[in-house]
mmCIF file with all atom_site columns, C-alpha atoms in Angstrom:
data_model
loop_
_atom_site.group_PDB
_atom_site.id
_atom_site.type_symbol
_atom_site.label_atom_id
_atom_site.label_alt_id
_atom_site.label_comp_id
_atom_site.label_asym_id
_atom_site.label_entity_id
_atom_site.label_seq_id
_atom_site.pdbx_PDB_ins_code
_atom_site.Cartn_x
_atom_site.Cartn_y
_atom_site.Cartn_z
_atom_site.occupancy
_atom_site.B_iso_or_equiv
_atom_site.pdbx_formal_charge
_atom_site.auth_seq_id
_atom_site.auth_comp_id
_atom_site.auth_asym_id
_atom_site.auth_atom_id
_atom_site.pdbx_PDB_model_num
ATOM 1   C CA . GLU A 1 1   ? 17.058 -27.000 -8.741  1.00 66.00 ? 12  GLU A CA 1
ATOM 2   C CA . ALA A 1 2   ? 18.066 -25.010 -11.818 1.00 83.00 ? 13  ALA A CA 1
ATOM 3   C CA . GLY A 1 3   ? 17.679 -21.260 -11.563 1.00 94.00 ? 14  GLY A CA 1
ATOM 4   C CA . VAL A 1 4   ? 16.399 -18.782 -14.098 1.00 97.00 ? 15  VAL A CA 1
ATOM 5   C CA . THR A 1 5   ? 18.420 -18.925 -17.293 1.00 97.00 ? 16  THR A CA 1
ATOM 6   C CA . GLN A 1 6   ? 18.792 -16.267 -19.949 1.00 98.00 ? 17  GLN A CA 1
ATOM 7   C CA . SER A 1 7   ? 20.317 -16.279 -23.403 1.00 97.00 ? 18  SER A CA 1
ATOM 8   C CA . PRO A 1 8   ? 22.400 -14.958 -24.911 1.00 97.00 ? 19  PRO A CA 1
ATOM 9   C CA . THR A 1 9   ? 24.673 -13.588 -22.201 1.00 96.00 ? 20  THR A CA 1
ATOM 10  C CA . HIS A 1 10  ? 25.862 -10.820 -24.487 1.00 97.00 ? 21  HIS A CA 1
ATOM 11  C CA . LEU A 1 11  ? 24.377 -9.365  -27.648 1.00 98.00 ? 22  LEU A CA 1
ATOM 12  C CA . ILE A 1 12  ? 25.779 -6.730  -29.971 1.00 98.00 ? 23  ILE A CA 1
ATOM 13  C CA . LYS A 1 13  ? 23.514 -5.051  -32.501 1.00 98.00 ? 24  LYS A CA 1
ATOM 14  C CA . THR A 1 14  ? 23.502 -1.925  -34.576 1.00 98.00 ? 25  THR A CA 1
ATOM 15  C CA . ARG A 1 15  ? 20.943 0.851   -34.565 1.00 98.00 ? 26  ARG A CA 1
ATOM 16  C CA . GLY A 1 16  ? 17.714 -0.074  -36.307 1.00 97.00 ? 27  GLY A CA 1
ATOM 17  C CA . GLN A 1 17  ? 18.163 -3.818  -35.922 1.00 98.00 ? 28  GLN A CA 1
ATOM 18  C CA . GLN A 1 18  ? 15.983 -6.117  -33.858 1.00 98.00 ? 29  GLN A CA 1
ATOM 19  C CA . ALA A 1 19  ? 17.050 -8.035  -30.765 1.00 98.00 ? 30  ALA A CA 1
ATOM 20  C CA . THR A 1 20  ? 15.489 -11.156 -29.263 1.00 98.00 ? 31  THR A CA 1
ATOM 21  C CA . LEU A 1 21  ? 16.269 -12.131 -25.695 1.00 98.00 ? 32  LEU A CA 1
ATOM 22  C CA . ARG A 1 22  ? 15.174 -15.381 -24.096 1.00 98.00 ? 33  ARG A CA 1
ATOM 23  C CA . CYS A 1 23  ? 14.355 -16.465 -20.576 1.00 98.00 ? 34  CYS A CA 1
ATOM 24  C CA . SER A 1 24  ? 13.598 -19.836 -19.009 1.00 98.00 ? 35  SER A CA 1
ATOM 25  C CA . PRO A 1 25  ? 11.952 -19.645 -15.580 1.00 96.00 ? 36  PRO A CA 1
ATOM 26  C CA . ILE A 1 26  ? 12.504 -21.928 -12.639 1.00 94.00 ? 37  ILE A CA 1
ATOM 27  C CA . SER A 1 27  ? 10.555 -25.156 -13.050 1.00 93.00 ? 38  SER A CA 1
ATOM 28  C CA . GLY A 1 28  ? 7.068  -24.691 -11.633 1.00 88.00 ? 39  GLY A CA 1
ATOM 29  C CA . HIS A 1 29  ? 7.113  -20.920 -11.949 1.00 90.00 ? 40  HIS A CA 1
ATOM 30  C CA . THR A 1 30  ? 4.530  -19.448 -14.266 1.00 89.00 ? 41  THR A CA 1
ATOM 31  C CA . SER A 1 31  ? 5.188  -15.734 -13.941 1.00 91.00 ? 42  SER A CA 1
ATOM 32  C CA . VAL A 1 32  ? 8.004  -14.057 -15.851 1.00 94.00 ? 43  VAL A CA 1
ATOM 33  C CA . TYR A 1 33  ? 9.088  -10.445 -15.427 1.00 95.00 ? 44  TYR A CA 1
ATOM 34  C CA . TRP A 1 34  ? 11.428 -8.421  -17.622 1.00 97.00 ? 45  TRP A CA 1
ATOM 35  C CA . TYR A 1 35  ? 13.488 -5.471  -16.406 1.00 96.00 ? 46  TYR A CA 1
ATOM 36  C CA . GLN A 1 36  ? 15.911 -3.072  -18.054 1.00 97.00 ? 47  GLN A CA 1
ATOM 37  C CA . GLN A 1 37  ? 18.921 -1.805  -16.152 1.00 95.00 ? 48  GLN A CA 1
ATOM 38  C CA . ALA A 1 38  ? 20.929 0.856   -17.907 1.00 92.00 ? 49  ALA A CA 1
ATOM 39  C CA . LEU A 1 39  ? 24.492 1.389   -16.719 1.00 86.00 ? 50  LEU A CA 1
ATOM 40  C CA . GLY A 1 40  ? 24.576 2.867   -13.242 1.00 79.00 ? 51  GLY A CA 1
ATOM 41  C CA . LEU A 1 41  ? 20.806 3.001   -12.931 1.00 82.00 ? 52  LEU A CA 1
ATOM 42  C CA . GLY A 1 42  ? 18.155 0.999   -11.113 1.00 86.00 ? 53  GLY A CA 1
ATOM 43  C CA . LEU A 1 43  ? 15.911 -1.708  -12.472 1.00 91.00 ? 54  LEU A CA 1
ATOM 44  C CA . GLN A 1 44  ? 13.106 -0.425  -14.673 1.00 93.00 ? 55  GLN A CA 1
ATOM 45  C CA . PHE A 1 45  ? 10.105 -2.724  -15.041 1.00 93.00 ? 56  PHE A CA 1
ATOM 46  C CA . LEU A 1 46  ? 9.333  -3.674  -18.641 1.00 96.00 ? 57  LEU A CA 1
ATOM 47  C CA . LEU A 1 47  ? 6.808  -6.511  -18.862 1.00 95.00 ? 58  LEU A CA 1
ATOM 48  C CA . TRP A 1 48  ? 5.074  -9.155  -16.767 1.00 93.00 ? 59  TRP A CA 1
ATOM 49  C CA . TYR A 1 49  ? 3.716  -12.388 -18.209 1.00 93.00 ? 60  TYR A CA 1
ATOM 50  C CA . ASP A 1 50  ? 1.691  -14.977 -16.367 1.00 89.00 ? 61  ASP A CA 1
ATOM 51  C CA . GLU A 1 51  ? 0.054  -18.068 -17.823 1.00 88.00 ? 62  GLU A CA 1
ATOM 52  C CA . GLY A 1 52  ? 0.852  -16.880 -21.322 1.00 91.00 ? 63  GLY A CA 1
ATOM 53  C CA . GLU A 1 53  ? -0.828 -13.509 -20.927 1.00 92.00 ? 64  GLU A CA 1
ATOM 54  C CA . GLU A 1 54  ? 0.695  -10.045 -20.614 1.00 93.00 ? 65  GLU A CA 1
ATOM 55  C CA . ARG A 1 55  ? -0.397 -8.860  -17.158 1.00 90.00 ? 66  ARG A CA 1
ATOM 56  C CA . ASN A 1 56  ? 1.334  -5.517  -16.909 1.00 91.00 ? 67  ASN A CA 1
ATOM 57  C CA . ARG A 1 57  ? 3.597  -3.263  -18.872 1.00 94.00 ? 68  ARG A CA 1
ATOM 58  C CA . GLY A 1 58  ? 6.028  -0.588  -17.812 1.00 92.00 ? 69  GLY A CA 1
ATOM 59  C CA . ASN A 1 59  ? 6.514  2.833   -19.353 1.00 92.00 ? 70  ASN A CA 1
ATOM 60  C CA . PHE A 1 60  ? 8.326  1.708   -22.477 1.00 95.00 ? 71  PHE A CA 1
ATOM 61  C CA . PRO A 1 61  ? 7.494  2.282   -26.169 1.00 96.00 ? 72  PRO A CA 1
ATOM 62  C CA . PRO A 1 62  ? 5.644  -0.383  -28.184 1.00 96.00 ? 73  PRO A CA 1
ATOM 63  C CA . ARG A 1 63  ? 8.841  -1.473  -29.916 1.00 97.00 ? 74  ARG A CA 1
ATOM 64  C CA . PHE A 1 64  ? 9.519  -3.387  -26.685 1.00 98.00 ? 75  PHE A CA 1
ATOM 65  C CA . SER A 1 65  ? 7.348  -6.469  -26.815 1.00 97.00 ? 76  SER A CA 1
ATOM 66  C CA . GLY A 1 66  ? 7.402  -10.057 -25.775 1.00 96.00 ? 77  GLY A CA 1
ATOM 67  C CA . ARG A 1 67  ? 5.543  -13.250 -25.309 1.00 96.00 ? 78  ARG A CA 1
ATOM 68  C CA . GLN A 1 68  ? 5.323  -16.246 -23.047 1.00 97.00 ? 79  GLN A CA 1
ATOM 69  C CA . PHE A 1 69  ? 5.208  -19.750 -24.405 1.00 96.00 ? 80  PHE A CA 1
ATOM 70  C CA . PRO A 1 70  ? 3.143  -22.724 -23.145 1.00 95.00 ? 81  PRO A CA 1
ATOM 71  C CA . ASN A 1 71  ? 6.188  -24.017 -21.251 1.00 94.00 ? 82  ASN A CA 1
ATOM 72  C CA . TYR A 1 72  ? 6.337  -20.600 -19.493 1.00 95.00 ? 83  TYR A CA 1
ATOM 73  C CA . SER A 1 73  ? 9.591  -19.547 -21.115 1.00 97.00 ? 84  SER A CA 1
ATOM 74  C CA . SER A 1 74  ? 9.573  -16.048 -22.505 1.00 98.00 ? 85  SER A CA 1
ATOM 75  C CA . GLU A 1 75  ? 11.020 -13.847 -25.209 1.00 98.00 ? 86  GLU A CA 1
ATOM 76  C CA . LEU A 1 76  ? 11.659 -10.146 -25.153 1.00 98.00 ? 87  LEU A CA 1
ATOM 77  C CA . ASN A 1 77  ? 11.825 -8.458  -28.543 1.00 98.00 ? 88  ASN A CA 1
ATOM 78  C CA . VAL A 1 78  ? 13.187 -5.003  -29.105 1.00 98.00 ? 89  VAL A CA 1
ATOM 79  C CA . ASN A 1 79  ? 12.591 -3.551  -32.559 1.00 97.00 ? 90  ASN A CA 1
ATOM 80  C CA . ALA A 1 80  ? 14.252 -0.576  -34.212 1.00 98.00 ? 91  ALA A CA 1
ATOM 81  C CA . LEU A 1 81  ? 17.090 -0.572  -31.695 1.00 98.00 ? 92  LEU A CA 1
ATOM 82  C CA . GLU A 1 82  ? 18.346 2.755   -30.437 1.00 97.00 ? 93  GLU A CA 1
ATOM 83  C CA . LEU A 1 83  ? 21.665 3.529   -28.767 1.00 97.00 ? 94  LEU A CA 1
ATOM 84  C CA . GLU A 1 84  ? 19.921 4.134   -25.435 1.00 96.00 ? 95  GLU A CA 1
ATOM 85  C CA . ASP A 1 85  ? 18.591 0.571   -25.465 1.00 97.00 ? 96  ASP A CA 1
ATOM 86  C CA . SER A 1 86  ? 22.053 -0.555  -24.450 1.00 97.00 ? 97  SER A CA 1
ATOM 87  C CA . ALA A 1 87  ? 21.549 -2.090  -21.023 1.00 97.00 ? 98  ALA A CA 1
ATOM 88  C CA . LEU A 1 88  ? 21.428 -5.216  -18.926 1.00 96.00 ? 99  LEU A CA 1
ATOM 89  C CA . TYR A 1 89  ? 18.104 -6.979  -19.463 1.00 98.00 ? 100 TYR A CA 1
ATOM 90  C CA . LEU A 1 90  ? 17.010 -9.049  -16.539 1.00 97.00 ? 101 LEU A CA 1
ATOM 91  C CA . CYS A 1 91  ? 14.383 -11.735 -16.333 1.00 97.00 ? 102 CYS A CA 1
ATOM 92  C CA . ALA A 1 92  ? 12.815 -12.924 -13.102 1.00 95.00 ? 103 ALA A CA 1
ATOM 93  C CA . SER A 1 93  ? 10.345 -15.693 -12.381 1.00 94.00 ? 104 SER A CA 1
ATOM 94  C CA . SER A 1 94  ? 7.985  -16.374 -9.518  1.00 89.00 ? 105 SER A CA 1
ATOM 95  C CA . PRO A 1 95  ? 5.455  -19.046 -8.621  1.00 81.00 ? 106 PRO A CA 1
ATOM 96  C CA . LEU A 1 96  ? 1.870  -18.755 -9.746  1.00 66.00 ? 107 LEU A CA 1
ATOM 97  C CA . THR A 1 97  ? -0.054 -16.186 -7.809  1.00 57.00 ? 108 THR A CA 1
ATOM 98  C CA . PRO A 1 98  ? -3.671 -15.895 -8.872  1.00 54.00 ? 109 PRO A CA 1
ATOM 99  C CA . LEU A 1 99  ? -4.532 -12.320 -9.642  1.00 49.00 ? 110 LEU A CA 1
ATOM 100 C CA . GLY A 1 100 ? -5.850 -10.560 -6.603  1.00 45.00 ? 111 GLY A CA 1
ATOM 101 C CA . ARG A 1 101 ? -4.436 -13.002 -4.111  1.00 50.00 ? 112 ARG A CA 1
ATOM 102 C CA . GLU A 1 102 ? -2.451 -11.275 -1.417  1.00 53.00 ? 113 GLU A CA 1
ATOM 103 C CA . GLY A 1 103 ? 0.684  -12.863 -0.217  1.00 58.00 ? 114 GLY A CA 1
ATOM 104 C CA . ALA A 1 104 ? 4.378  -13.271 -0.590  1.00 64.00 ? 115 ALA A CA 1
ATOM 105 C CA . GLU A 1 105 ? 5.607  -13.666 -4.141  1.00 77.00 ? 116 GLU A CA 1
ATOM 106 C CA . THR A 1 106 ? 9.355  -13.941 -4.300  1.00 86.00 ? 117 THR A CA 1
ATOM 107 C CA . GLN A 1 107 ? 11.054 -13.161 -7.597  1.00 90.00 ? 118 GLN A CA 1
ATOM 108 C CA . TYR A 1 108 ? 14.169 -15.024 -8.624  1.00 92.00 ? 119 TYR A CA 1
ATOM 109 C CA . PHE A 1 109 ? 16.397 -13.363 -11.175 1.00 96.00 ? 120 PHE A CA 1
ATOM 110 C CA . GLY A 1 110 ? 18.501 -14.700 -13.997 1.00 97.00 ? 121 GLY A CA 1
ATOM 111 C CA . PRO A 1 111 ? 22.020 -13.501 -14.786 1.00 96.00 ? 122 PRO A CA 1
ATOM 112 C CA . GLY A 1 112 ? 20.812 -11.112 -17.467 1.00 96.00 ? 123 GLY A CA 1
ATOM 113 C CA . THR A 1 113 ? 21.584 -10.383 -21.106 1.00 97.00 ? 124 THR A CA 1
ATOM 114 C CA . ARG A 1 114 ? 23.868 -7.471  -21.782 1.00 97.00 ? 125 ARG A CA 1
ATOM 115 C CA . LEU A 1 115 ? 22.752 -5.723  -24.955 1.00 97.00 ? 126 LEU A CA 1
ATOM 116 C CA . LEU A 1 116 ? 25.054 -3.289  -26.683 1.00 97.00 ? 127 LEU A CA 1
ATOM 117 C CA . VAL A 1 117 ? 23.688 -1.176  -29.517 1.00 97.00 ? 128 VAL A CA 1
ATOM 118 C CA . LEU A 1 118 ? 26.278 0.442   -31.767 1.00 96.00 ? 129 LEU A CA 1
ATOM 119 C CA . ASP B 2 1   ? 3.337  -0.602  -3.617  1.00 59.00 ? 24  ASP B CA 1
ATOM 120 C CA . ALA B 2 2   ? 4.731  1.550   -0.809  1.00 60.00 ? 25  ALA B CA 1
ATOM 121 C CA . LYS B 2 3   ? 7.940  3.423   -1.472  1.00 87.00 ? 26  LYS B CA 1
ATOM 122 C CA . THR B 2 4   ? 11.102 2.839   0.482   1.00 93.00 ? 27  THR B CA 1
ATOM 123 C CA . THR B 2 5   ? 13.968 5.061   1.556   1.00 94.00 ? 28  THR B CA 1
ATOM 124 C CA . GLN B 2 6   ? 17.484 3.715   1.966   1.00 96.00 ? 29  GLN B CA 1
ATOM 125 C CA . PRO B 2 7   ? 20.847 5.383   2.538   1.00 97.00 ? 30  PRO B CA 1
ATOM 126 C CA . THR B 2 8   ? 22.798 5.755   -0.669  1.00 95.00 ? 31  THR B CA 1
ATOM 127 C CA . SER B 2 9   ? 25.913 4.096   0.651   1.00 97.00 ? 32  SER B CA 1
ATOM 128 C CA . MET B 2 10  ? 27.388 2.437   3.706   1.00 97.00 ? 33  MET B CA 1
ATOM 129 C CA . ASP B 2 11  ? 30.593 0.745   4.600   1.00 95.00 ? 34  ASP B CA 1
ATOM 130 C CA . CYS B 2 12  ? 31.489 -1.984  7.011   1.00 96.00 ? 35  CYS B CA 1
ATOM 131 C CA . ALA B 2 13  ? 34.630 -3.714  8.213   1.00 97.00 ? 36  ALA B CA 1
ATOM 132 C CA . GLU B 2 14  ? 35.077 -7.332  7.263   1.00 97.00 ? 37  GLU B CA 1
ATOM 133 C CA . GLY B 2 15  ? 33.929 -9.656  10.010  1.00 96.00 ? 38  GLY B CA 1
ATOM 134 C CA . ARG B 2 16  ? 31.668 -7.076  11.602  1.00 97.00 ? 39  ARG B CA 1
ATOM 135 C CA . ALA B 2 17  ? 27.908 -6.943  11.373  1.00 97.00 ? 40  ALA B CA 1
ATOM 136 C CA . ALA B 2 18  ? 26.428 -4.847  8.588   1.00 98.00 ? 41  ALA B CA 1
ATOM 137 C CA . ASN B 2 19  ? 23.112 -3.235  9.491   1.00 98.00 ? 42  ASN B CA 1
ATOM 138 C CA . LEU B 2 20  ? 21.253 -1.834  6.512   1.00 98.00 ? 43  LEU B CA 1
ATOM 139 C CA . PRO B 2 21  ? 18.210 0.313   7.318   1.00 98.00 ? 44  PRO B CA 1
ATOM 140 C CA . CYS B 2 22  ? 15.098 0.841   5.249   1.00 97.00 ? 45  CYS B CA 1
ATOM 141 C CA . ASN B 2 23  ? 12.230 3.214   5.840   1.00 96.00 ? 46  ASN B CA 1
ATOM 142 C CA . HIS B 2 24  ? 8.794  2.254   4.532   1.00 94.00 ? 47  HIS B CA 1
ATOM 143 C CA . SER B 2 25  ? 6.491  4.511   6.508   1.00 93.00 ? 48  SER B CA 1
ATOM 144 C CA . THR B 2 26  ? 3.555  4.139   4.083   1.00 90.00 ? 49  THR B CA 1
ATOM 145 C CA . ILE B 2 27  ? 3.536  0.352   4.062   1.00 91.00 ? 50  ILE B CA 1
ATOM 146 C CA . SER B 2 28  ? 0.092  -1.214  4.088   1.00 87.00 ? 51  SER B CA 1
ATOM 147 C CA . GLY B 2 29  ? -0.971 -4.120  6.222   1.00 85.00 ? 52  GLY B CA 1
ATOM 148 C CA . ASN B 2 30  ? -0.658 -6.806  3.564   1.00 85.00 ? 53  ASN B CA 1
ATOM 149 C CA . GLU B 2 31  ? 2.642  -5.714  2.047   1.00 88.00 ? 54  GLU B CA 1
ATOM 150 C CA . TYR B 2 32  ? 5.734  -7.783  2.605   1.00 90.00 ? 55  TYR B CA 1
ATOM 151 C CA . VAL B 2 33  ? 9.248  -6.418  3.051   1.00 93.00 ? 56  VAL B CA 1
ATOM 152 C CA . TYR B 2 34  ? 11.772 -7.974  0.660   1.00 93.00 ? 57  TYR B CA 1
ATOM 153 C CA . TRP B 2 35  ? 15.509 -7.600  0.447   1.00 96.00 ? 58  TRP B CA 1
ATOM 154 C CA . TYR B 2 36  ? 17.609 -8.320  -2.610  1.00 96.00 ? 59  TYR B CA 1
ATOM 155 C CA . ARG B 2 37  ? 21.209 -7.606  -3.446  1.00 97.00 ? 60  ARG B CA 1
ATOM 156 C CA . GLN B 2 38  ? 22.995 -7.109  -6.719  1.00 95.00 ? 61  GLN B CA 1
ATOM 157 C CA . ILE B 2 39  ? 26.656 -7.755  -7.100  1.00 94.00 ? 62  ILE B CA 1
ATOM 158 C CA . HIS B 2 40  ? 28.197 -5.796  -9.924  1.00 86.00 ? 63  HIS B CA 1
ATOM 159 C CA . SER B 2 41  ? 26.755 -6.699  -13.342 1.00 81.00 ? 64  SER B CA 1
ATOM 160 C CA . GLN B 2 42  ? 24.893 -9.738  -12.045 1.00 90.00 ? 65  GLN B CA 1
ATOM 161 C CA . GLY B 2 43  ? 21.193 -10.398 -11.597 1.00 93.00 ? 66  GLY B CA 1
ATOM 162 C CA . PRO B 2 44  ? 19.687 -9.434  -8.227  1.00 94.00 ? 67  PRO B CA 1
ATOM 163 C CA . GLN B 2 45  ? 19.801 -12.156 -5.607  1.00 95.00 ? 68  GLN B CA 1
ATOM 164 C CA . TYR B 2 46  ? 16.918 -12.751 -3.222  1.00 94.00 ? 69  TYR B CA 1
ATOM 165 C CA . ILE B 2 47  ? 17.991 -12.515 0.413   1.00 96.00 ? 70  ILE B CA 1
ATOM 166 C CA . ILE B 2 48  ? 15.003 -12.585 2.729   1.00 95.00 ? 71  ILE B CA 1
ATOM 167 C CA . HIS B 2 49  ? 11.456 -11.347 3.232   1.00 92.00 ? 72  HIS B CA 1
ATOM 168 C CA . GLY B 2 50  ? 9.002  -10.868 6.069   1.00 92.00 ? 73  GLY B CA 1
ATOM 169 C CA . LEU B 2 51  ? 5.594  -9.518  6.967   1.00 91.00 ? 74  LEU B CA 1
ATOM 170 C CA . LYS B 2 52  ? 5.496  -8.742  10.681  1.00 91.00 ? 75  LYS B CA 1
ATOM 171 C CA . ASN B 2 53  ? 7.857  -11.026 12.519  1.00 88.00 ? 76  ASN B CA 1
ATOM 172 C CA . ASN B 2 54  ? 11.616 -10.975 12.450  1.00 93.00 ? 77  ASN B CA 1
ATOM 173 C CA . GLU B 2 55  ? 13.096 -13.505 10.083  1.00 95.00 ? 78  GLU B CA 1
ATOM 174 C CA . THR B 2 56  ? 16.438 -15.251 9.824   1.00 96.00 ? 79  THR B CA 1
ATOM 175 C CA . ASN B 2 57  ? 17.967 -17.494 7.211   1.00 95.00 ? 80  ASN B CA 1
ATOM 176 C CA . GLU B 2 58  ? 21.435 -18.633 6.266   1.00 95.00 ? 81  GLU B CA 1
ATOM 177 C CA . MET B 2 59  ? 22.221 -15.321 4.622   1.00 94.00 ? 82  MET B CA 1
ATOM 178 C CA . ALA B 2 60  ? 20.820 -12.655 6.900   1.00 97.00 ? 83  ALA B CA 1
ATOM 179 C CA . SER B 2 61  ? 18.347 -11.522 9.528   1.00 98.00 ? 84  SER B CA 1
ATOM 180 C CA . LEU B 2 62  ? 15.459 -9.154  8.961   1.00 98.00 ? 85  LEU B CA 1
ATOM 181 C CA . ILE B 2 63  ? 14.243 -7.010  11.820  1.00 97.00 ? 86  ILE B CA 1
ATOM 182 C CA . ILE B 2 64  ? 10.888 -5.267  11.284  1.00 96.00 ? 87  ILE B CA 1
ATOM 183 C CA . THR B 2 65  ? 9.739  -2.646  13.752  1.00 96.00 ? 88  THR B CA 1
ATOM 184 C CA . GLU B 2 66  ? 6.467  -3.205  15.552  1.00 95.00 ? 89  GLU B CA 1
ATOM 185 C CA . ASP B 2 67  ? 4.718  -0.453  13.584  1.00 94.00 ? 90  ASP B CA 1
ATOM 186 C CA . ARG B 2 68  ? 6.233  -1.926  10.370  1.00 95.00 ? 91  ARG B CA 1
ATOM 187 C CA . LYS B 2 69  ? 7.370  1.498   9.224   1.00 95.00 ? 92  LYS B CA 1
ATOM 188 C CA . SER B 2 70  ? 10.999 0.509   9.025   1.00 96.00 ? 93  SER B CA 1
ATOM 189 C CA . SER B 2 71  ? 13.224 -2.522  8.896   1.00 97.00 ? 94  SER B CA 1
ATOM 190 C CA . THR B 2 72  ? 16.870 -3.487  9.137   1.00 98.00 ? 95  THR B CA 1
ATOM 191 C CA . LEU B 2 73  ? 18.748 -6.136  7.226   1.00 98.00 ? 96  LEU B CA 1
ATOM 192 C CA . ILE B 2 74  ? 21.572 -7.613  9.242   1.00 98.00 ? 97  ILE B CA 1
ATOM 193 C CA . LEU B 2 75  ? 24.529 -9.436  7.745   1.00 97.00 ? 98  LEU B CA 1
ATOM 194 C CA . PRO B 2 76  ? 26.045 -10.859 10.941  1.00 96.00 ? 99  PRO B CA 1
ATOM 195 C CA . HIS B 2 77  ? 29.621 -11.314 9.759   1.00 95.00 ? 100 HIS B CA 1
ATOM 196 C CA . ALA B 2 78  ? 30.201 -9.329  6.594   1.00 96.00 ? 101 ALA B CA 1
ATOM 197 C CA . THR B 2 79  ? 32.755 -10.566 4.102   1.00 97.00 ? 102 THR B CA 1
ATOM 198 C CA . LEU B 2 80  ? 34.296 -8.879  1.087   1.00 96.00 ? 103 LEU B CA 1
ATOM 199 C CA . ARG B 2 81  ? 31.896 -10.875 -1.091  1.00 95.00 ? 104 ARG B CA 1
ATOM 200 C CA . ASP B 2 82  ? 28.982 -9.074  0.532   1.00 97.00 ? 105 ASP B CA 1
ATOM 201 C CA . THR B 2 83  ? 29.985 -5.870  -1.253  1.00 97.00 ? 106 THR B CA 1
ATOM 202 C CA . ALA B 2 84  ? 26.917 -5.147  -3.380  1.00 97.00 ? 107 ALA B CA 1
ATOM 203 C CA . VAL B 2 85  ? 23.905 -2.895  -3.843  1.00 96.00 ? 108 VAL B CA 1
ATOM 204 C CA . TYR B 2 86  ? 21.128 -3.869  -1.447  1.00 97.00 ? 109 TYR B CA 1
ATOM 205 C CA . TYR B 2 87  ? 17.512 -3.202  -2.370  1.00 96.00 ? 110 TYR B CA 1
ATOM 206 C CA . CYS B 2 88  ? 14.633 -2.982  0.080   1.00 96.00 ? 111 CYS B CA 1
ATOM 207 C CA . ILE B 2 89  ? 11.202 -3.444  -1.522  1.00 93.00 ? 112 ILE B CA 1
ATOM 208 C CA . VAL B 2 90  ? 7.711  -3.604  -0.140  1.00 90.00 ? 113 VAL B CA 1
ATOM 209 C CA . ARG B 2 91  ? 4.998  -5.303  -2.149  1.00 85.00 ? 114 ARG B CA 1
ATOM 210 C CA . VAL B 2 92  ? 2.083  -7.655  -2.148  1.00 78.00 ? 115 VAL B CA 1
ATOM 211 C CA . GLY B 2 93  ? 1.739  -10.518 -4.578  1.00 72.00 ? 116 GLY B CA 1
ATOM 212 C CA . GLY B 2 94  ? 0.295  -9.524  -7.913  1.00 72.00 ? 117 GLY B CA 1
ATOM 213 C CA . ASN B 2 95  ? 1.793  -6.041  -7.853  1.00 79.00 ? 118 ASN B CA 1
ATOM 214 C CA . ILE B 2 96  ? 4.916  -4.955  -9.673  1.00 83.00 ? 119 ILE B CA 1
ATOM 215 C CA . PRO B 2 97  ? 7.899  -4.464  -7.355  1.00 83.00 ? 120 PRO B CA 1
ATOM 216 C CA . THR B 2 98  ? 9.640  -1.127  -7.572  1.00 85.00 ? 121 THR B CA 1
ATOM 217 C CA . PHE B 2 99  ? 13.389 -1.217  -7.259  1.00 88.00 ? 122 PHE B CA 1
ATOM 218 C CA . GLY B 2 100 ? 14.865 2.076   -6.132  1.00 87.00 ? 123 GLY B CA 1
ATOM 219 C CA . ARG B 2 101 ? 18.557 2.953   -6.085  1.00 89.00 ? 124 ARG B CA 1
ATOM 220 C CA . GLY B 2 102 ? 19.263 0.790   -3.048  1.00 94.00 ? 125 GLY B CA 1
ATOM 221 C CA . THR B 2 103 ? 22.209 1.029   -0.666  1.00 96.00 ? 126 THR B CA 1
ATOM 222 C CA . SER B 2 104 ? 25.703 0.463   -1.959  1.00 96.00 ? 127 SER B CA 1
ATOM 223 C CA . LEU B 2 105 ? 27.468 -1.521  0.761   1.00 98.00 ? 128 LEU B CA 1
ATOM 224 C CA . ILE B 2 106 ? 31.247 -1.650  0.681   1.00 97.00 ? 129 ILE B CA 1
ATOM 225 C CA . VAL B 2 107 ? 32.912 -4.164  2.966   1.00 97.00 ? 130 VAL B CA 1
ATOM 226 C CA . HIS B 2 108 ? 36.544 -3.295  3.553   1.00 96.00 ? 131 HIS B CA 1
ATOM 227 C CA . PRO B 2 109 ? 39.372 -5.398  4.976   1.00 94.00 ? 132 PRO B CA 1
#
């Protein structure tokens, strides 16, 4: 079974540019999560998509946005890049969990996209 | 989701058992305990999870205390490749997991 894939593996941009990061979840998974991990820091939650809808958003400015496609793959867009956006961006997927259902929901992570803003 | 407390760092000799503790004293009855690890610059890797009972898989064992306020991840025979940051998370499906700083485990020869 193929795991979560992300592209590109590395991305170099300059300040003010836009970056687009892509994620393909494990087959059968409908939820996609995005995290930012700056160097030496923990994972900061960015966005959660499920069934094409944005379900939750972390404490990030609106220039961080994304979408989920009908095949459940996802894009993360970062506009007006700033130097502090340099980080490892991680995507995770999990099986469908209807909102409000209590239970185990294991996330599986991709290898990440390392974004460098110059 | 309940917060967790883990030691910042630990070390272990290769071949010995590594026991990584996690305190989650405010865990609620329907929250699961998850463990992940992150090897330098890679995506976190799922290890194991449990609700009440102890769990074991090919990677590790998870021991949860009877009151569920703490747990221990056990790597029975640590190898150098187990050097990583280990995250303990408690959550219920539908909520956003919170990753803290985790425990940096160094396995030495």
